[in-house]
PDB file of C-alpha atoms in Angstrom:
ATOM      1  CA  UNK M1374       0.000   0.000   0.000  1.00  0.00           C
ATOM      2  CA  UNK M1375       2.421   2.593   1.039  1.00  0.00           C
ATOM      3  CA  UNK M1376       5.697   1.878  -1.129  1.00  0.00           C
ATOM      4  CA  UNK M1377       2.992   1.541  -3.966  1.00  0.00           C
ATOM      5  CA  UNK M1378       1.940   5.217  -3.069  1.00  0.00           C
ATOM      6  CA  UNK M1379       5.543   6.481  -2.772  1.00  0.00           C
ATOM      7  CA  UNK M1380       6.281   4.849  -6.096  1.00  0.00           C
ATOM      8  CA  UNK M1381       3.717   6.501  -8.190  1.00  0.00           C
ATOM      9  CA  UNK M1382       4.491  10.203  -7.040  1.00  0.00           C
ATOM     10  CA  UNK M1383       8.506   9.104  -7.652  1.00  0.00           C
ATOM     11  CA  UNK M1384       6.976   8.253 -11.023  1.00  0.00           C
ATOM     12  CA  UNK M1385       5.139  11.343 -11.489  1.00  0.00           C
ATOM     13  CA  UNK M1386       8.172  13.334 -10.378  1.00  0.00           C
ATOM     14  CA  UNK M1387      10.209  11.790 -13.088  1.00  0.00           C
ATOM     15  CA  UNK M1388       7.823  11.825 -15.763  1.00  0.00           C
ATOM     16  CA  UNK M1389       7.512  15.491 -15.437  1.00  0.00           C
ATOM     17  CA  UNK M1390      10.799  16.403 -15.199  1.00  0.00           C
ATOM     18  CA  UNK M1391      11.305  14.219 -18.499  1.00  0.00           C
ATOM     19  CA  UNK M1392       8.307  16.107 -20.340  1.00  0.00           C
ATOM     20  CA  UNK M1393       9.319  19.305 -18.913  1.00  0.00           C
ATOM     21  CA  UNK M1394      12.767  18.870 -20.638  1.00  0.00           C
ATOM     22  CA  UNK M1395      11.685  17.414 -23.616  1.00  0.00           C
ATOM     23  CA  UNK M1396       9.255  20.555 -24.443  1.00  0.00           C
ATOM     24  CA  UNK M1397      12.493  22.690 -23.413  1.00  0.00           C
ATOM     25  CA  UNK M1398      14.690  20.772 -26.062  1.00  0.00           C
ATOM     26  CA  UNK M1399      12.299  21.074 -28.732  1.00  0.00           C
ATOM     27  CA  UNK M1400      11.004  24.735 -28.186  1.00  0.00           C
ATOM     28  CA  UNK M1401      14.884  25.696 -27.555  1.00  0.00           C
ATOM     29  CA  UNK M1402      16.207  23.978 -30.773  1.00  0.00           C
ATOM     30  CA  UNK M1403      19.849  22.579 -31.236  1.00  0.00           C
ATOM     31  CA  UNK M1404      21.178  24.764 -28.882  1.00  0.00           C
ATOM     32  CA  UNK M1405      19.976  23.103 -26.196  1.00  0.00           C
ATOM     33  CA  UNK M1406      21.633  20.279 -25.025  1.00  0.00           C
ATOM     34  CA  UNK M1407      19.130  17.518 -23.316  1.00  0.00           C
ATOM     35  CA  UNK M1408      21.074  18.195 -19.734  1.00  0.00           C
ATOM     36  CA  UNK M1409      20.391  22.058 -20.428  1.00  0.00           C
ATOM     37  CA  UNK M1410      16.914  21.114 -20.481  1.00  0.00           C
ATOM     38  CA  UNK M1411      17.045  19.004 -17.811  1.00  0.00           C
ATOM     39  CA  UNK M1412      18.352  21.072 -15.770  1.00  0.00           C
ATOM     40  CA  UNK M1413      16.136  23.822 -16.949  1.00  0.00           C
ATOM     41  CA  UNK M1414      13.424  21.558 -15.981  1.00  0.00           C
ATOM     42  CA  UNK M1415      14.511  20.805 -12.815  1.00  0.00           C
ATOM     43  CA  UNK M1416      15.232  24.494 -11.151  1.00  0.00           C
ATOM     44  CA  UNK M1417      11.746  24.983 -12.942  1.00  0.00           C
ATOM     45  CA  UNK M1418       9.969  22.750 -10.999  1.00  0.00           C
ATOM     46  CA  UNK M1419      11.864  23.461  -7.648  1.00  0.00           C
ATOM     47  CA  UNK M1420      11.367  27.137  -7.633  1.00  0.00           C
ATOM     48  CA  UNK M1421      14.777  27.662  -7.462  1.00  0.00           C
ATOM     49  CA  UNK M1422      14.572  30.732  -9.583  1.00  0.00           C
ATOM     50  CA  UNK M1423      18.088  30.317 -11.435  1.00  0.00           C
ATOM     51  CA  UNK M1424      18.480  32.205 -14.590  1.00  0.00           C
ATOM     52  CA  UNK M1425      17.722  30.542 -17.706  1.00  0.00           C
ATOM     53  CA  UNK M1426      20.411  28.375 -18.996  1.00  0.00           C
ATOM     54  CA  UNK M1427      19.162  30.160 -22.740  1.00  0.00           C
ATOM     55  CA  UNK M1428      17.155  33.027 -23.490  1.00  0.00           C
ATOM     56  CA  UNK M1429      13.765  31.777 -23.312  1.00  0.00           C
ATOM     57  CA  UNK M1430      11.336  32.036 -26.770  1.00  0.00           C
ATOM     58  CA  UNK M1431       7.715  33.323 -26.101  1.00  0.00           C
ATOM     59  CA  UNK M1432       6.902  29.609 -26.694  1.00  0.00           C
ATOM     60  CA  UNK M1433       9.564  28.940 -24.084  1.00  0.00           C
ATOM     61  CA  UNK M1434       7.932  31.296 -21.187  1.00  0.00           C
ATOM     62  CA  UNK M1435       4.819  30.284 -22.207  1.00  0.00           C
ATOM     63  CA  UNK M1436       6.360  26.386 -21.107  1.00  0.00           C
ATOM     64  CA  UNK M1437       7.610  27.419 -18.554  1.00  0.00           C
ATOM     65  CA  UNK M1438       4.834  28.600 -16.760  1.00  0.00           C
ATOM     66  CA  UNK M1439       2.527  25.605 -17.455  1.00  0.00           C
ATOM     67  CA  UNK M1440       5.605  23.580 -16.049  1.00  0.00           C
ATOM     68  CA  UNK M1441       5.404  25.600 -12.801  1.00  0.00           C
ATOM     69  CA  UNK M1442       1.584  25.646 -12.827  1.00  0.00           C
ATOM     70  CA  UNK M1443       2.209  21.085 -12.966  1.00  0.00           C
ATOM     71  CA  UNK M1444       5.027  21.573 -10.307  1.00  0.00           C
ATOM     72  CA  UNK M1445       3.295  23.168  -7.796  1.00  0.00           C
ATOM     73  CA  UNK M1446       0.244  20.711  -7.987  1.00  0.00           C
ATOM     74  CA  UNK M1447       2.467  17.604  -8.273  1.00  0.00           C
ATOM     75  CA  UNK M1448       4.629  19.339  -4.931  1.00  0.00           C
ATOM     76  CA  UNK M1449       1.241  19.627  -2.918  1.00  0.00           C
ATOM     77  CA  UNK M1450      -0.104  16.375  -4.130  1.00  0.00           C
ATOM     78  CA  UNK M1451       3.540  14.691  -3.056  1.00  0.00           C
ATOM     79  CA  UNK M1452       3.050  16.215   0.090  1.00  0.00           C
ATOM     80  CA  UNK M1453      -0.339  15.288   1.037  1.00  0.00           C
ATOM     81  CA  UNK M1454       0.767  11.253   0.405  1.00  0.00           C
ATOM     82  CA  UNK M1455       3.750  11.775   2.004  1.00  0.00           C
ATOM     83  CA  UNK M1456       1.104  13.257   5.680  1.00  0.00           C
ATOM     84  CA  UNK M1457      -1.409  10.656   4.737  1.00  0.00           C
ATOM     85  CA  UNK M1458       1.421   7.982   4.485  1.00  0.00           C
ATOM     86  CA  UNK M1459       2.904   9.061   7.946  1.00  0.00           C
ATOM     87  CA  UNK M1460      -0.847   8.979   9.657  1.00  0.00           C
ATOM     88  CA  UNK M1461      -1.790   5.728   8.425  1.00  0.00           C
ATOM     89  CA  UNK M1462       1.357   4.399  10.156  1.00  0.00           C
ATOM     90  CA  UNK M1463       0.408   6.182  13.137  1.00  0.00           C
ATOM     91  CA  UNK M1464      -2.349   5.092  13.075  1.00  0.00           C
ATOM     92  CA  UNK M1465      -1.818   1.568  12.380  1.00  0.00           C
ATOM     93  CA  UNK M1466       0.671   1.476  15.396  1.00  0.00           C
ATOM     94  CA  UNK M1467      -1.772   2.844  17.928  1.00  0.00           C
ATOM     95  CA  UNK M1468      -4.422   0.214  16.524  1.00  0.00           C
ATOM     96  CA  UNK M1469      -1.909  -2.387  17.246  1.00  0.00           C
ATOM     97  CA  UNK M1470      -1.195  -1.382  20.977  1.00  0.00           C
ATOM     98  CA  UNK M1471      -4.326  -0.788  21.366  1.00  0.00           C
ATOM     99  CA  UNK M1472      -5.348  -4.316  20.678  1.00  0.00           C
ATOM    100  CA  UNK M1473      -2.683  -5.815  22.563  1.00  0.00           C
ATOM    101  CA  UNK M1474      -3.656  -3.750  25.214  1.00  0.00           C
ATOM    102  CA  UNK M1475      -7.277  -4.960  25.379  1.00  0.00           C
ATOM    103  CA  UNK M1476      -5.903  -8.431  25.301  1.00  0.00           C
ATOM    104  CA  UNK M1477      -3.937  -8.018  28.805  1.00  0.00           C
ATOM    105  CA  UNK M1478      -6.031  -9.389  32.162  1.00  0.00           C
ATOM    106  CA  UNK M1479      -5.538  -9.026  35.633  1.00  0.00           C
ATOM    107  CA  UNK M1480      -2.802  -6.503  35.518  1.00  0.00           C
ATOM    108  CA  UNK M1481      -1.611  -3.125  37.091  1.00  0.00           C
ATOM    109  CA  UNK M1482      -0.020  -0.426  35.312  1.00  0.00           C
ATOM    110  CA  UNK M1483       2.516   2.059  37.082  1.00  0.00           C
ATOM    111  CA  UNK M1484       3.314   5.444  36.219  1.00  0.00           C
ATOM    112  CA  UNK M1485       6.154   6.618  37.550  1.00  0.00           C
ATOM    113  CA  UNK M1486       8.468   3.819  39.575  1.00  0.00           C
ATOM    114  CA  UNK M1487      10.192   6.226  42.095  1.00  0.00           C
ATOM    115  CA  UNK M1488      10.140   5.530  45.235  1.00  0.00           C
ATOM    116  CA  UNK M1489       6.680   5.505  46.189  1.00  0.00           C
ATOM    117  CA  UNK M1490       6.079   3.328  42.583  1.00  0.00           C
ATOM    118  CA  UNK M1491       8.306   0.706  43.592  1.00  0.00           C
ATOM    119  CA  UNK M1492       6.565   0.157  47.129  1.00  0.00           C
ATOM    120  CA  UNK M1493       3.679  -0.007  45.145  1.00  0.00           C
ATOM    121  CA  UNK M1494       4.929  -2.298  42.950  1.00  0.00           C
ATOM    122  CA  UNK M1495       6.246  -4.236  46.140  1.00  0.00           C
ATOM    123  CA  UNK M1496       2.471  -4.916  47.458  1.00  0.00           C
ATOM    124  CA  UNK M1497       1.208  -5.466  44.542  1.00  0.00           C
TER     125      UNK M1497
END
Protein backbone atom coordinates (compact mmCIF):
# COMPACT_ATOMS: atom_id res chain seq x y z
CA UNK A 1 0.00 0.00 0.00
CA UNK A 2 2.42 2.59 1.04
CA UNK A 3 5.70 1.88 -1.13
CA UNK A 4 2.99 1.54 -3.97
CA UNK A 5 1.94 5.22 -3.07
CA UNK A 6 5.54 6.48 -2.77
CA UNK A 7 6.28 4.85 -6.10
CA UNK A 8 3.72 6.50 -8.19
CA UNK A 9 4.49 10.20 -7.04
CA UNK A 10 8.51 9.10 -7.65
CA UNK A 11 6.98 8.25 -11.02
CA UNK A 12 5.14 11.34 -11.49
CA UNK A 13 8.17 13.33 -10.38
CA UNK A 14 10.21 11.79 -13.09
CA UNK A 15 7.82 11.82 -15.76
CA UNK A 16 7.51 15.49 -15.44
CA UNK A 17 10.80 16.40 -15.20
CA UNK A 18 11.31 14.22 -18.50
CA UNK A 19 8.31 16.11 -20.34
CA UNK A 20 9.32 19.31 -18.91
CA UNK A 21 12.77 18.87 -20.64
CA UNK A 22 11.68 17.41 -23.62
CA UNK A 23 9.25 20.56 -24.44
CA UNK A 24 12.49 22.69 -23.41
CA UNK A 25 14.69 20.77 -26.06
CA UNK A 26 12.30 21.07 -28.73
CA UNK A 27 11.00 24.73 -28.19
CA UNK A 28 14.88 25.70 -27.55
CA UNK A 29 16.21 23.98 -30.77
CA UNK A 30 19.85 22.58 -31.24
CA UNK A 31 21.18 24.76 -28.88
CA UNK A 32 19.98 23.10 -26.20
CA UNK A 33 21.63 20.28 -25.02
CA UNK A 34 19.13 17.52 -23.32
CA UNK A 35 21.07 18.20 -19.73
CA UNK A 36 20.39 22.06 -20.43
CA UNK A 37 16.91 21.11 -20.48
CA UNK A 38 17.05 19.00 -17.81
CA UNK A 39 18.35 21.07 -15.77
CA UNK A 40 16.14 23.82 -16.95
CA UNK A 41 13.42 21.56 -15.98
CA UNK A 42 14.51 20.81 -12.82
CA UNK A 43 15.23 24.49 -11.15
CA UNK A 44 11.75 24.98 -12.94
CA UNK A 45 9.97 22.75 -11.00
CA UNK A 46 11.86 23.46 -7.65
CA UNK A 47 11.37 27.14 -7.63
CA UNK A 48 14.78 27.66 -7.46
CA UNK A 49 14.57 30.73 -9.58
CA UNK A 50 18.09 30.32 -11.43
CA UNK A 51 18.48 32.21 -14.59
CA UNK A 52 17.72 30.54 -17.71
CA UNK A 53 20.41 28.37 -19.00
CA UNK A 54 19.16 30.16 -22.74
CA UNK A 55 17.15 33.03 -23.49
CA UNK A 56 13.77 31.78 -23.31
CA UNK A 57 11.34 32.04 -26.77
CA UNK A 58 7.71 33.32 -26.10
CA UNK A 59 6.90 29.61 -26.69
CA UNK A 60 9.56 28.94 -24.08
CA UNK A 61 7.93 31.30 -21.19
CA UNK A 62 4.82 30.28 -22.21
CA UNK A 63 6.36 26.39 -21.11
CA UNK A 64 7.61 27.42 -18.55
CA UNK A 65 4.83 28.60 -16.76
CA UNK A 66 2.53 25.61 -17.46
CA UNK A 67 5.60 23.58 -16.05
CA UNK A 68 5.40 25.60 -12.80
CA UNK A 69 1.58 25.65 -12.83
CA UNK A 70 2.21 21.08 -12.97
CA UNK A 71 5.03 21.57 -10.31
CA UNK A 72 3.29 23.17 -7.80
CA UNK A 73 0.24 20.71 -7.99
CA UNK A 74 2.47 17.60 -8.27
CA UNK A 75 4.63 19.34 -4.93
CA UNK A 76 1.24 19.63 -2.92
CA UNK A 77 -0.10 16.38 -4.13
CA UNK A 78 3.54 14.69 -3.06
CA UNK A 79 3.05 16.22 0.09
CA UNK A 80 -0.34 15.29 1.04
CA UNK A 81 0.77 11.25 0.40
CA UNK A 82 3.75 11.78 2.00
CA UNK A 83 1.10 13.26 5.68
CA UNK A 84 -1.41 10.66 4.74
CA UNK A 85 1.42 7.98 4.48
CA UNK A 86 2.90 9.06 7.95
CA UNK A 87 -0.85 8.98 9.66
CA UNK A 88 -1.79 5.73 8.42
CA UNK A 89 1.36 4.40 10.16
CA UNK A 90 0.41 6.18 13.14
CA UNK A 91 -2.35 5.09 13.08
CA UNK A 92 -1.82 1.57 12.38
CA UNK A 93 0.67 1.48 15.40
CA UNK A 94 -1.77 2.84 17.93
CA UNK A 95 -4.42 0.21 16.52
CA UNK A 96 -1.91 -2.39 17.25
CA UNK A 97 -1.19 -1.38 20.98
CA UNK A 98 -4.33 -0.79 21.37
CA UNK A 99 -5.35 -4.32 20.68
CA UNK A 100 -2.68 -5.82 22.56
CA UNK A 101 -3.66 -3.75 25.21
CA UNK A 102 -7.28 -4.96 25.38
CA UNK A 103 -5.90 -8.43 25.30
CA UNK A 104 -3.94 -8.02 28.81
CA UNK A 105 -6.03 -9.39 32.16
CA UNK A 106 -5.54 -9.03 35.63
CA UNK A 107 -2.80 -6.50 35.52
CA UNK A 108 -1.61 -3.13 37.09
CA UNK A 109 -0.02 -0.43 35.31
CA UNK A 110 2.52 2.06 37.08
CA UNK A 111 3.31 5.44 36.22
CA UNK A 112 6.15 6.62 37.55
CA UNK A 113 8.47 3.82 39.58
CA UNK A 114 10.19 6.23 42.10
CA UNK A 115 10.14 5.53 45.23
CA UNK A 116 6.68 5.51 46.19
CA UNK A 117 6.08 3.33 42.58
CA UNK A 118 8.31 0.71 43.59
CA UNK A 119 6.56 0.16 47.13
CA UNK A 120 3.68 -0.01 45.15
CA UNK A 121 4.93 -2.30 42.95
CA UNK A 122 6.25 -4.24 46.14
CA UNK A 123 2.47 -4.92 47.46
CA UNK A 124 1.21 -5.47 44.54
Amino acid sequence: MGMSRIARVFLLFVTVIVIGASGYKILGGEEWSFLDSIYMAVITLSTVGFDEVRELTPNAKIWTIILISFGIGIVFYAFSQATELILNINLLRRNKMEKRASKLKNHFIVCGYGRMGKVICEEL
